[in-house]
């Protein structure tokens, strides 16, 4: 088992080498400038590497890029082996990153929330308070209430005496 720092360094190196090779070394038209390497993870034994990528375009272009990466896997692994200088070059697995889809879902939810907020603002624009505008008691209100209560209690006592 390698330590995590070594696996992280190797993952960073793999990400850089694969990105550079895709940009400059592979002449596959399916890969073009549409593919972006987002992340790379290496297992603890440094035998397998998972490369996450995104593709700018529609589903057809994503499928073409996945096929292009599968066909270029050997060339990319050779480039990684030459750059890394490790005893065993990790096998590469390419996985489409779900980050853009997740970001789109979050954006859609935020748009719905903004629409609801605008709707609530529109409904409450002409609304007034159900009670007083200032529902809190003030010290002068308390004095008025105590004098009213004392007047009412005297009458009740006088009514009871009759």
GROMACS .gro file of N, CA and C in nm:
model
  486
    1UNK      N    1   0.085  -0.119   0.000
    1UNK     CA    2   0.000   0.000   0.000
    1UNK      C    3   0.088   0.124   0.000
    2UNK      N    4   0.054   0.216  -0.087
    2UNK     CA    5   0.123   0.343  -0.090
    2UNK      C    6   0.051   0.440   0.003
    3UNK      N    7   0.122   0.542   0.044
    3UNK     CA    8   0.056   0.639   0.131
    3UNK      C    9  -0.035   0.730   0.046
    4UNK      N   10  -0.127   0.796   0.112
    4UNK     CA   11  -0.224   0.877   0.042
    4UNK      C   12  -0.160   0.994  -0.033
    5UNK      N   13  -0.054   1.049   0.021
    5UNK     CA   14   0.013   1.161  -0.045
    5UNK      C   15   0.071   1.117  -0.180
    6UNK      N   16   0.127   0.998  -0.184
    6UNK     CA   17   0.183   0.948  -0.310
    6UNK      C   18   0.071   0.922  -0.411
    7UNK      N   19  -0.038   0.865  -0.366
    7UNK     CA   20  -0.152   0.841  -0.455
    7UNK      C   21  -0.207   0.974  -0.508
    8UNK      N   22  -0.212   1.076  -0.424
    8UNK     CA   23  -0.261   1.207  -0.466
    8UNK      C   24  -0.168   1.269  -0.569
    9UNK      N   25  -0.038   1.259  -0.546
    9UNK     CA   26   0.059   1.313  -0.643
    9UNK      C   27   0.047   1.241  -0.777
   10UNK      N   28   0.033   1.110  -0.772
   10UNK     CA   29   0.020   1.033  -0.896
   10UNK      C   30  -0.111   1.069  -0.967
   11UNK      N   31  -0.218   1.088  -0.892
   11UNK     CA   32  -0.346   1.127  -0.952
   11UNK      C   33  -0.335   1.263  -1.021
   12UNK      N   34  -0.267   1.357  -0.956
   12UNK     CA   35  -0.247   1.489  -1.016
   12UNK      C   36  -0.164   1.479  -1.144
   13UNK      N   37  -0.060   1.397  -1.141
   13UNK     CA   38   0.024   1.378  -1.258
   13UNK      C   39  -0.055   1.315  -1.373
   14UNK      N   40  -0.135   1.216  -1.342
   14UNK     CA   41  -0.217   1.150  -1.444
   14UNK      C   42  -0.313   1.249  -1.507
   15UNK      N   43  -0.376   1.331  -1.424
   15UNK     CA   44  -0.470   1.431  -1.476
   15UNK      C   45  -0.400   1.526  -1.573
   16UNK      N   46  -0.282   1.574  -1.536
   16UNK     CA   47  -0.210   1.667  -1.622
   16UNK      C   48  -0.164   1.601  -1.751
   17UNK      N   49  -0.109   1.481  -1.742
   17UNK     CA   50  -0.057   1.412  -1.860
   17UNK      C   51  -0.170   1.379  -1.957
   18UNK      N   52  -0.280   1.328  -1.905
   18UNK     CA   53  -0.392   1.292  -1.992
   18UNK      C   54  -0.450   1.418  -2.058
   19UNK      N   55  -0.463   1.525  -1.984
   19UNK     CA   56  -0.516   1.649  -2.041
   19UNK      C   57  -0.425   1.703  -2.151
   20UNK      N   58  -0.293   1.702  -2.127
   20UNK     CA   59  -0.199   1.751  -2.228
   20UNK      C   60  -0.199   1.661  -2.351
   21UNK      N   61  -0.204   1.532  -2.330
   21UNK     CA   62  -0.203   1.437  -2.442
   21UNK      C   63  -0.331   1.451  -2.525
   22UNK      N   64  -0.444   1.470  -2.459
   22UNK     CA   65  -0.569   1.490  -2.532
   22UNK      C   66  -0.566   1.619  -2.613
   23UNK      N   67  -0.503   1.721  -2.558
   23UNK     CA   68  -0.499   1.850  -2.626
   23UNK      C   69  -0.400   1.851  -2.743
   24UNK      N   70  -0.285   1.786  -2.726
   24UNK     CA   71  -0.179   1.798  -2.827
   24UNK      C   72  -0.144   1.669  -2.899
   25UNK      N   73  -0.160   1.555  -2.835
   25UNK     CA   74  -0.102   1.434  -2.893
   25UNK      C   75  -0.196   1.342  -2.966
   26UNK      N   76  -0.324   1.350  -2.940
   26UNK     CA   77  -0.418   1.257  -3.001
   26UNK      C   78  -0.496   1.331  -3.109
   27UNK      N   79  -0.497   1.273  -3.228
   27UNK     CA   80  -0.561   1.338  -3.343
   27UNK      C   81  -0.698   1.280  -3.373
   28UNK      N   82  -0.767   1.234  -3.272
   28UNK     CA   83  -0.901   1.178  -3.289
   28UNK      C   84  -1.002   1.293  -3.294
   29UNK      N   85  -1.078   1.306  -3.402
   29UNK     CA   86  -1.173   1.418  -3.410
   29UNK      C   87  -1.287   1.407  -3.309
   30UNK      N   88  -1.310   1.289  -3.254
   30UNK     CA   89  -1.416   1.274  -3.154
   30UNK      C   90  -1.379   1.340  -3.023
   31UNK      N   91  -1.249   1.355  -2.997
   31UNK     CA   92  -1.204   1.412  -2.870
   31UNK      C   93  -1.189   1.563  -2.878
   32UNK      N   94  -1.138   1.615  -2.983
   32UNK     CA   95  -1.130   1.759  -3.007
   32UNK      C   96  -1.104   1.841  -2.881
   33UNK      N   97  -1.159   1.960  -2.879
   33UNK     CA   98  -1.142   2.048  -2.764
   33UNK      C   99  -1.266   2.044  -2.674
   34UNK      N  100  -1.352   1.946  -2.695
   34UNK     CA  101  -1.476   1.937  -2.619
   34UNK      C  102  -1.459   1.863  -2.486
   35UNK      N  103  -1.349   1.788  -2.471
   35UNK     CA  104  -1.329   1.704  -2.353
   35UNK      C  105  -1.246   1.779  -2.250
   36UNK      N  106  -1.292   1.778  -2.126
   36UNK     CA  107  -1.219   1.841  -2.015
   36UNK      C  108  -1.201   1.737  -1.905
   37UNK      N  109  -1.078   1.721  -1.859
   37UNK     CA  110  -1.049   1.629  -1.749
   37UNK      C  111  -1.074   1.705  -1.620
   38UNK      N  112  -1.167   1.656  -1.539
   38UNK     CA  113  -1.205   1.729  -1.418
   38UNK      C  114  -1.137   1.676  -1.292
   39UNK      N  115  -1.117   1.545  -1.284
   39UNK     CA  116  -1.060   1.488  -1.162
   39UNK      C  117  -1.000   1.352  -1.195
   40UNK      N  118  -0.908   1.308  -1.110
   40UNK     CA  119  -0.848   1.176  -1.122
   40UNK      C  120  -0.831   1.118  -0.983
   41UNK      N  121  -0.863   0.992  -0.970
   41UNK     CA  122  -0.846   0.923  -0.841
   41UNK      C  123  -0.770   0.794  -0.866
   42UNK      N  124  -0.677   0.766  -0.776
   42UNK     CA  125  -0.595   0.646  -0.785
   42UNK      C  126  -0.621   0.560  -0.663
   43UNK      N  127  -0.628   0.428  -0.683
   43UNK     CA  128  -0.649   0.337  -0.571
   43UNK      C  129  -0.525   0.338  -0.481
   44UNK      N  130  -0.540   0.287  -0.362
   44UNK     CA  131  -0.431   0.287  -0.265
   44UNK      C  132  -0.310   0.207  -0.308
   45UNK      N  133  -0.331   0.101  -0.390
   45UNK     CA  134  -0.218   0.020  -0.435
   45UNK      C  135  -0.158   0.073  -0.566
   46UNK      N  136  -0.206   0.186  -0.615
   46UNK     CA  137  -0.156   0.254  -0.735
   46UNK      C  138  -0.171   0.169  -0.861
   47UNK      N  139  -0.266   0.077  -0.863
   47UNK     CA  140  -0.284  -0.011  -0.979
   47UNK      C  141  -0.392   0.038  -1.074
   48UNK      N  142  -0.489   0.112  -1.024
   48UNK     CA  143  -0.599   0.157  -1.108
   48UNK      C  144  -0.623   0.306  -1.087
   49UNK      N  145  -0.651   0.374  -1.196
   49UNK     CA  146  -0.682   0.517  -1.190
   49UNK      C  147  -0.814   0.542  -1.260
   50UNK      N  148  -0.897   0.622  -1.197
   50UNK     CA  149  -1.024   0.662  -1.255
   50UNK      C  150  -1.011   0.807  -1.296
   51UNK      N  151  -1.037   0.833  -1.424
   51UNK     CA  152  -1.026   0.968  -1.479
   51UNK      C  153  -1.167   1.018  -1.508
   52UNK      N  154  -1.205   1.128  -1.443
   52UNK     CA  155  -1.337   1.186  -1.464
   52UNK      C  156  -1.325   1.297  -1.568
   53UNK      N  157  -1.420   1.298  -1.661
   53UNK     CA  158  -1.416   1.397  -1.768
   53UNK      C  159  -1.555   1.451  -1.795
   54UNK      N  160  -1.559   1.569  -1.857
   54UNK     CA  161  -1.684   1.627  -1.903
   54UNK      C  162  -1.670   1.657  -2.051
   55UNK      N  163  -1.784   1.661  -2.118
   55UNK     CA  164  -1.786   1.690  -2.262
   55UNK      C  165  -1.884   1.803  -2.285
   56UNK      N  166  -1.838   1.905  -2.354
   56UNK     CA  167  -1.926   2.015  -2.390
   56UNK      C  168  -2.000   1.975  -2.517
   57UNK      N  169  -2.130   1.960  -2.505
   57UNK     CA  170  -2.210   1.924  -2.621
   57UNK      C  171  -2.329   1.840  -2.582
   58UNK      N  172  -2.393   1.783  -2.683
   58UNK     CA  173  -2.513   1.704  -2.658
   58UNK      C  174  -2.477   1.557  -2.631
   59UNK      N  175  -2.579   1.474  -2.618
   59UNK     CA  176  -2.558   1.333  -2.584
   59UNK      C  177  -2.479   1.258  -2.692
   60UNK      N  178  -2.499   1.295  -2.817
   60UNK     CA  179  -2.427   1.231  -2.927
   60UNK      C  180  -2.277   1.258  -2.917
   61UNK      N  181  -2.241   1.381  -2.887
   61UNK     CA  182  -2.100   1.416  -2.872
   61UNK      C  183  -2.040   1.350  -2.748
   62UNK      N  184  -2.119   1.334  -2.644
   62UNK     CA  185  -2.070   1.265  -2.523
   62UNK      C  186  -2.041   1.118  -2.553
   63UNK      N  187  -2.129   1.055  -2.627
   63UNK     CA  188  -2.107   0.914  -2.663
   63UNK      C  189  -1.985   0.900  -2.753
   64UNK      N  190  -1.968   0.993  -2.847
   64UNK     CA  191  -1.851   0.988  -2.936
   64UNK      C  192  -1.722   1.010  -2.858
   65UNK      N  193  -1.724   1.101  -2.761
   65UNK     CA  194  -1.606   1.126  -2.680
   65UNK      C  195  -1.573   1.005  -2.594
   66UNK      N  196  -1.675   0.938  -2.540
   66UNK     CA  197  -1.650   0.817  -2.460
   66UNK      C  198  -1.586   0.709  -2.546
   67UNK      N  199  -1.633   0.692  -2.669
   67UNK     CA  200  -1.573   0.593  -2.759
   67UNK      C  201  -1.430   0.633  -2.796
   68UNK      N  202  -1.407   0.762  -2.816
   68UNK     CA  203  -1.272   0.810  -2.848
   68UNK      C  204  -1.175   0.787  -2.733
   69UNK      N  205  -1.220   0.810  -2.610
   69UNK     CA  206  -1.134   0.787  -2.494
   69UNK      C  207  -1.104   0.638  -2.478
   70UNK      N  208  -1.202   0.553  -2.503
   70UNK     CA  209  -1.178   0.408  -2.495
   70UNK      C  210  -1.075   0.364  -2.597
   71UNK      N  211  -1.082   0.420  -2.718
   71UNK     CA  212  -0.986   0.379  -2.821
   71UNK      C  213  -0.846   0.436  -2.795
   72UNK      N  214  -0.838   0.549  -2.725
   72UNK     CA  215  -0.708   0.612  -2.697
   72UNK      C  216  -0.652   0.570  -2.562
   73UNK      N  217  -0.716   0.477  -2.494
   73UNK     CA  218  -0.676   0.438  -2.359
   73UNK      C  219  -0.531   0.387  -2.354
   74UNK      N  220  -0.490   0.307  -2.451
   74UNK     CA  221  -0.354   0.253  -2.452
   74UNK      C  222  -0.248   0.361  -2.470
   75UNK      N  223  -0.273   0.452  -2.562
   75UNK     CA  224  -0.179   0.562  -2.586
   75UNK      C  225  -0.167   0.650  -2.462
   76UNK      N  226  -0.280   0.678  -2.400
   76UNK     CA  227  -0.279   0.761  -2.280
   76UNK      C  228  -0.207   0.692  -2.164
   77UNK      N  229  -0.227   0.560  -2.151
   77UNK     CA  230  -0.159   0.487  -2.044
   77UNK      C  231  -0.008   0.485  -2.068
   78UNK      N  232   0.034   0.472  -2.192
   78UNK     CA  233   0.178   0.476  -2.224
   78UNK      C  234   0.237   0.611  -2.189
   79UNK      N  235   0.164   0.718  -2.219
   79UNK     CA  236   0.213   0.853  -2.186
   79UNK      C  237   0.223   0.872  -2.035
   80UNK      N  238   0.126   0.819  -1.962
   80UNK     CA  239   0.129   0.828  -1.816
   80UNK      C  240   0.248   0.749  -1.761
   81UNK      N  241   0.273   0.629  -1.816
   81UNK     CA  242   0.385   0.547  -1.771
   81UNK      C  243   0.519   0.616  -1.795
   82UNK      N  244   0.533   0.680  -1.911
   82UNK     CA  245   0.658   0.751  -1.942
   82UNK      C  246   0.678   0.870  -1.849
   83UNK      N  247   0.572   0.940  -1.815
   83UNK     CA  248   0.584   1.059  -1.731
   83UNK      C  249   0.599   1.024  -1.583
   84UNK      N  250   0.535   0.915  -1.539
   84UNK     CA  251   0.534   0.884  -1.396
   84UNK      C  252   0.661   0.815  -1.350
   85UNK      N  253   0.714   0.726  -1.430
   85UNK     CA  254   0.834   0.655  -1.389
   85UNK      C  255   0.811   0.561  -1.272
   86UNK      N  256   0.693   0.501  -1.264
   86UNK     CA  257   0.664   0.406  -1.158
   86UNK      C  258   0.681   0.265  -1.210
   87UNK      N  259   0.693   0.170  -1.119
   87UNK     CA  260   0.716   0.031  -1.157
   87UNK      C  261   0.599  -0.026  -1.236
   88UNK      N  262   0.478   0.006  -1.191
   88UNK     CA  263   0.359  -0.042  -1.259
   88UNK      C  264   0.273   0.079  -1.296
   89UNK      N  265   0.244   0.091  -1.426
   89UNK     CA  266   0.159   0.202  -1.472
   89UNK      C  267   0.014   0.166  -1.444
   90UNK      N  268  -0.059   0.253  -1.378
   90UNK     CA  269  -0.199   0.220  -1.346
   90UNK      C  270  -0.285   0.209  -1.471
   91UNK      N  271  -0.382   0.119  -1.465
   91UNK     CA  272  -0.478   0.108  -1.575
   91UNK      C  273  -0.576   0.225  -1.561
   92UNK      N  274  -0.618   0.278  -1.676
   92UNK     CA  275  -0.704   0.396  -1.677
   92UNK      C  276  -0.849   0.357  -1.705
   93UNK      N  277  -0.939   0.413  -1.627
   93UNK     CA  278  -1.082   0.397  -1.649
   93UNK      C  279  -1.140   0.537  -1.662
   94UNK      N  280  -1.214   0.560  -1.770
   94UNK     CA  281  -1.272   0.692  -1.794
   94UNK      C  282  -1.420   0.690  -1.755
   95UNK      N  283  -1.458   0.788  -1.672
   95UNK     CA  284  -1.595   0.799  -1.623
   95UNK      C  285  -1.644   0.941  -1.650
   96UNK      N  286  -1.761   0.949  -1.713
   96UNK     CA  287  -1.821   1.081  -1.736
   96UNK      C  288  -1.858   1.142  -1.601
   97UNK      N  289  -1.814   1.264  -1.579
   97UNK     CA  290  -1.838   1.333  -1.452
   97UNK      C  291  -1.982   1.381  -1.447
   98UNK      N  292  -2.048   1.360  -1.336
   98UNK     CA  293  -2.187   1.400  -1.319
   98UNK      C  294  -2.200   1.544  -1.272
   99UNK      N  295  -2.090   1.613  -1.257
   99UNK     CA  296  -2.092   1.750  -1.206
   99UNK      C  297  -2.177   1.845  -1.290
  100UNK      N  298  -2.166   1.847  -1.423
  100UNK     CA  299  -2.250   1.940  -1.500
  100UNK      C  300  -2.400   1.910  -1.485
  101UNK      N  301  -2.436   1.783  -1.481
  101UNK     CA  302  -2.577   1.748  -1.463
  101UNK      C  303  -2.627   1.791  -1.326
  102UNK      N  304  -2.544   1.771  -1.225
  102UNK     CA  305  -2.581   1.813  -1.090
  102UNK      C  306  -2.593   1.965  -1.083
  103UNK      N  307  -2.501   2.034  -1.146
  103UNK     CA  308  -2.506   2.180  -1.146
  103UNK      C  309  -2.631   2.229  -1.218
  104UNK      N  310  -2.669   2.164  -1.328
  104UNK     CA  311  -2.790   2.203  -1.400
  104UNK      C  312  -2.914   2.179  -1.314
  105UNK      N  313  -2.917   2.068  -1.241
  105UNK     CA  314  -3.030   2.040  -1.152
  105UNK      C  315  -3.040   2.146  -1.043
  106UNK      N  316  -2.927   2.183  -0.985
  106UNK     CA  317  -2.926   2.286  -0.880
  106UNK      C  318  -2.972   2.420  -0.938
  107UNK      N  319  -2.926   2.455  -1.058
  107UNK     CA  320  -2.969   2.580  -1.121
  107UNK      C  321  -3.119   2.581  -1.147
  108UNK      N  322  -3.173   2.468  -1.191
  108UNK     CA  323  -3.318   2.459  -1.214
  108UNK      C  324  -3.395   2.479  -1.083
  109UNK      N  325  -3.347   2.417  -0.975
  109UNK     CA  326  -3.412   2.433  -0.846
  109UNK      C  327  -3.404   2.578  -0.797
  110UNK      N  328  -3.290   2.642  -0.818
  110UNK     CA  329  -3.275   2.782  -0.778
  110UNK      C  330  -3.367   2.872  -0.860
  111UNK      N  331  -3.384   2.842  -0.990
  111UNK     CA  332  -3.476   2.919  -1.073
  111UNK      C  333  -3.620   2.905  -1.024
  112UNK      N  334  -3.658   2.783  -0.984
  112UNK     CA  335  -3.793   2.762  -0.929
  112UNK      C  336  -3.811   2.842  -0.800
  113UNK      N  337  -3.709   2.842  -0.715
  113UNK     CA  338  -3.717   2.917  -0.588
  113UNK      C  339  -3.728   3.067  -0.616
  114UNK      N  340  -3.652   3.117  -0.714
  114UNK     CA  341  -3.662   3.259  -0.749
  114UNK      C  342  -3.801   3.294  -0.800
  115UNK      N  343  -3.859   3.206  -0.881
  115UNK     CA  344  -3.993   3.229  -0.934
  115UNK      C  345  -4.095   3.233  -0.820
  116UNK      N  346  -4.084   3.140  -0.726
  116UNK     CA  347  -4.175   3.139  -0.611
  116UNK      C  348  -4.158   3.264  -0.526
  117UNK      N  349  -4.034   3.307  -0.504
  117UNK     CA  350  -4.009   3.429  -0.428
  117UNK      C  351  -4.072   3.550  -0.496
  118UNK      N  352  -4.059   3.557  -0.629
  118UNK     CA  353  -4.118   3.668  -0.702
  118UNK      C  354  -4.270   3.664  -0.692
  119UNK      N  355  -4.327   3.545  -0.696
  119UNK     CA  356  -4.471   3.530  -0.683
  119UNK      C  357  -4.518   3.576  -0.545
  120UNK      N  358  -4.447   3.538  -0.440
  120UNK     CA  359  -4.482   3.580  -0.304
  120UNK      C  360  -4.468   3.732  -0.291
  121UNK      N  361  -4.363   3.789  -0.348
  121UNK     CA  362  -4.344   3.934  -0.344
  121UNK      C  363  -4.459   4.005  -0.414
  122UNK      N  364  -4.503   3.951  -0.527
  122UNK     CA  365  -4.612   4.011  -0.603
  122UNK      C  366  -4.743   4.005  -0.525
  123UNK      N  367  -4.771   3.893  -0.461
  123UNK     CA  368  -4.893   3.877  -0.383
  123UNK      C  369  -4.892   3.968  -0.261
  124UNK      N  370  -4.778   3.982  -0.198
  124UNK     CA  371  -4.771   4.060  -0.074
  124UNK      C  372  -4.747   4.209  -0.099
  125UNK      N  373  -4.742   4.252  -0.224
  125UNK     CA  374  -4.711   4.392  -0.253
  125UNK      C  375  -4.817   4.486  -0.197
  126UNK      N  376  -4.946   4.456  -0.212
  126UNK     CA  377  -5.050   4.546  -0.164
  126UNK      C  378  -5.110   4.502  -0.031
  127UNK      N  379  -5.051   4.406   0.032
  127UNK     CA  380  -5.108   4.351   0.156
  127UNK      C  381  -5.084   4.447   0.273
  128UNK      N  382  -5.175   4.438   0.370
  128UNK     CA  383  -5.160   4.517   0.492
  128UNK      C  384  -5.156   4.421   0.610
  129UNK      N  385  -5.121   4.475   0.725
  129UNK     CA  386  -5.112   4.394   0.845
  129UNK      C  387  -5.251   4.351   0.891
  130UNK      N  388  -5.260   4.234   0.951
  130UNK     CA  389  -5.389   4.186   1.003
  130UNK      C  390  -5.430   4.266   1.125
  131UNK      N  391  -5.337   4.308   1.204
  131UNK     CA  392  -5.366   4.386   1.323
  131UNK      C  393  -5.304   4.523   1.306
  132UNK      N  394  -5.248   4.574   1.415
  132UNK     CA  395  -5.179   4.702   1.408
  132UNK      C  396  -5.048   4.684   1.332
  133UNK      N  397  -5.001   4.793   1.277
  133UNK     CA  398  -4.874   4.788   1.206
  133UNK      C  399  -4.760   4.757   1.301
  134UNK      N  400  -4.770   4.804   1.425
  134UNK     CA  401  -4.670   4.778   1.527
  134UNK      C  402  -4.736   4.697   1.638
  135UNK      N  403  -4.719   4.565   1.641
  135UNK     CA  404  -4.792   4.483   1.736
  135UNK      C  405  -4.736   4.484   1.878
  136UNK      N  406  -4.628   4.554   1.901
  136UNK     CA  407  -4.565   4.551   2.033
  136UNK      C  408  -4.623   4.659   2.123
  137UNK      N  409  -4.635   4.626   2.249
  137UNK     CA  410  -4.683   4.722   2.347
  137UNK      C  411  -4.573   4.819   2.383
  138UNK      N  412  -4.615   4.940   2.410
  138UNK     CA  413  -4.520   5.043   2.452
  138UNK      C  414  -4.553   5.080   2.597
  139UNK      N  415  -4.462   5.138   2.671
  139UNK     CA  416  -4.486   5.171   2.811
  139UNK      C  417  -4.610   5.259   2.831
  140UNK      N  418  -4.637   5.354   2.742
  140UNK     CA  419  -4.754   5.439   2.760
  140UNK      C  420  -4.884   5.360   2.739
  141UNK      N  421  -4.882   5.255   2.657
  141UNK     CA  422  -4.999   5.170   2.639
  141UNK      C  423  -5.030   5.095   2.768
  142UNK      N  424  -4.927   5.052   2.839
  142UNK     CA  425  -4.946   4.978   2.964
  142UNK      C  426  -5.015   5.065   3.070
  143UNK      N  427  -4.981   5.194   3.075
  143UNK     CA  428  -5.043   5.285   3.172
  143UNK      C  429  -5.191   5.301   3.142
  144UNK      N  430  -5.226   5.313   3.014
  144UNK     CA  431  -5.366   5.327   2.975
  144UNK      C  432  -5.444   5.202   3.011
  145UNK      N  433  -5.386   5.085   2.993
  145UNK     CA  434  -5.453   4.959   3.022
  145UNK      C  435  -5.479   4.943   3.172
  146UNK      N  436  -5.388   4.985   3.257
  146UNK     CA  437  -5.406   4.969   3.401
  146UNK      C  438  -5.514   5.062   3.454
  147UNK      N  439  -5.526   5.183   3.397
  147UNK     CA  440  -5.631   5.274   3.444
  147UNK      C  441  -5.768   5.225   3.398
  148UNK      N  442  -5.778   5.164   3.281
  148UNK     CA  443  -5.904   5.108   3.233
  148UNK      C  444  -5.946   4.990   3.320
  149UNK      N  445  -5.852   4.908   3.361
  149UNK     CA  446  -5.884   4.791   3.441
  149UNK      C  447  -5.934   4.833   3.581
  150UNK      N  448  -5.873   4.937   3.637
  150UNK     CA  449  -5.917   4.980   3.771
  150UNK      C  450  -6.057   5.039   3.765
  151UNK      N  451  -6.092   5.111   3.658
  151UNK     CA  452  -6.227   5.165   3.645
  151UNK      C  453  -6.328   5.052   3.631
  152UNK      N  454  -6.297   4.951   3.555
  152UNK     CA  455  -6.389   4.841   3.533
  152UNK      C  456  -6.407   4.757   3.657
  153UNK      N  457  -6.304   4.743   3.738
  153UNK     CA  458  -6.315   4.659   3.857
  153UNK      C  459  -6.399   4.727   3.964
  154UNK      N  460  -6.398   4.861   3.971
  154UNK     CA  461  -6.479   4.932   4.069
  154UNK      C  462  -6.627   4.916   4.037
  155UNK      N  463  -6.660   4.920   3.908
  155UNK     CA  464  -6.801   4.906   3.871
  155UNK      C  465  -6.850   4.768   3.901
  156UNK      N  466  -6.768   4.668   3.878
  156UNK     CA  467  -6.810   4.532   3.906
  156UNK      C  468  -6.834   4.514   4.056
  157UNK      N  469  -6.747   4.576   4.139
  157UNK     CA  470  -6.766   4.565   4.283
  157UNK      C  471  -6.893   4.637   4.326
  158UNK      N  472  -6.919   4.753   4.263
  158UNK     CA  473  -7.040   4.827   4.300
  158UNK      C  474  -7.165   4.753   4.257
  159UNK      N  475  -7.157   4.684   4.139
  159UNK     CA  476  -7.271   4.606   4.092
  159UNK      C  477  -7.296   4.488   4.184
  160UNK      N  478  -7.195   4.431   4.241
  160UNK     CA  479  -7.210   4.315   4.328
  160UNK      C  480  -7.269   4.357   4.461
  161UNK      N  481  -7.247   4.482   4.506
  161UNK     CA  482  -7.299   4.527   4.635
  161UNK      C  483  -7.449   4.549   4.631
  162UNK      N  484  -7.506   4.582   4.520
  162UNK     CA  485  -7.649   4.611   4.511
  162UNK      C  486  -7.729   4.491   4.523
   0.00000   0.00000   0.00000
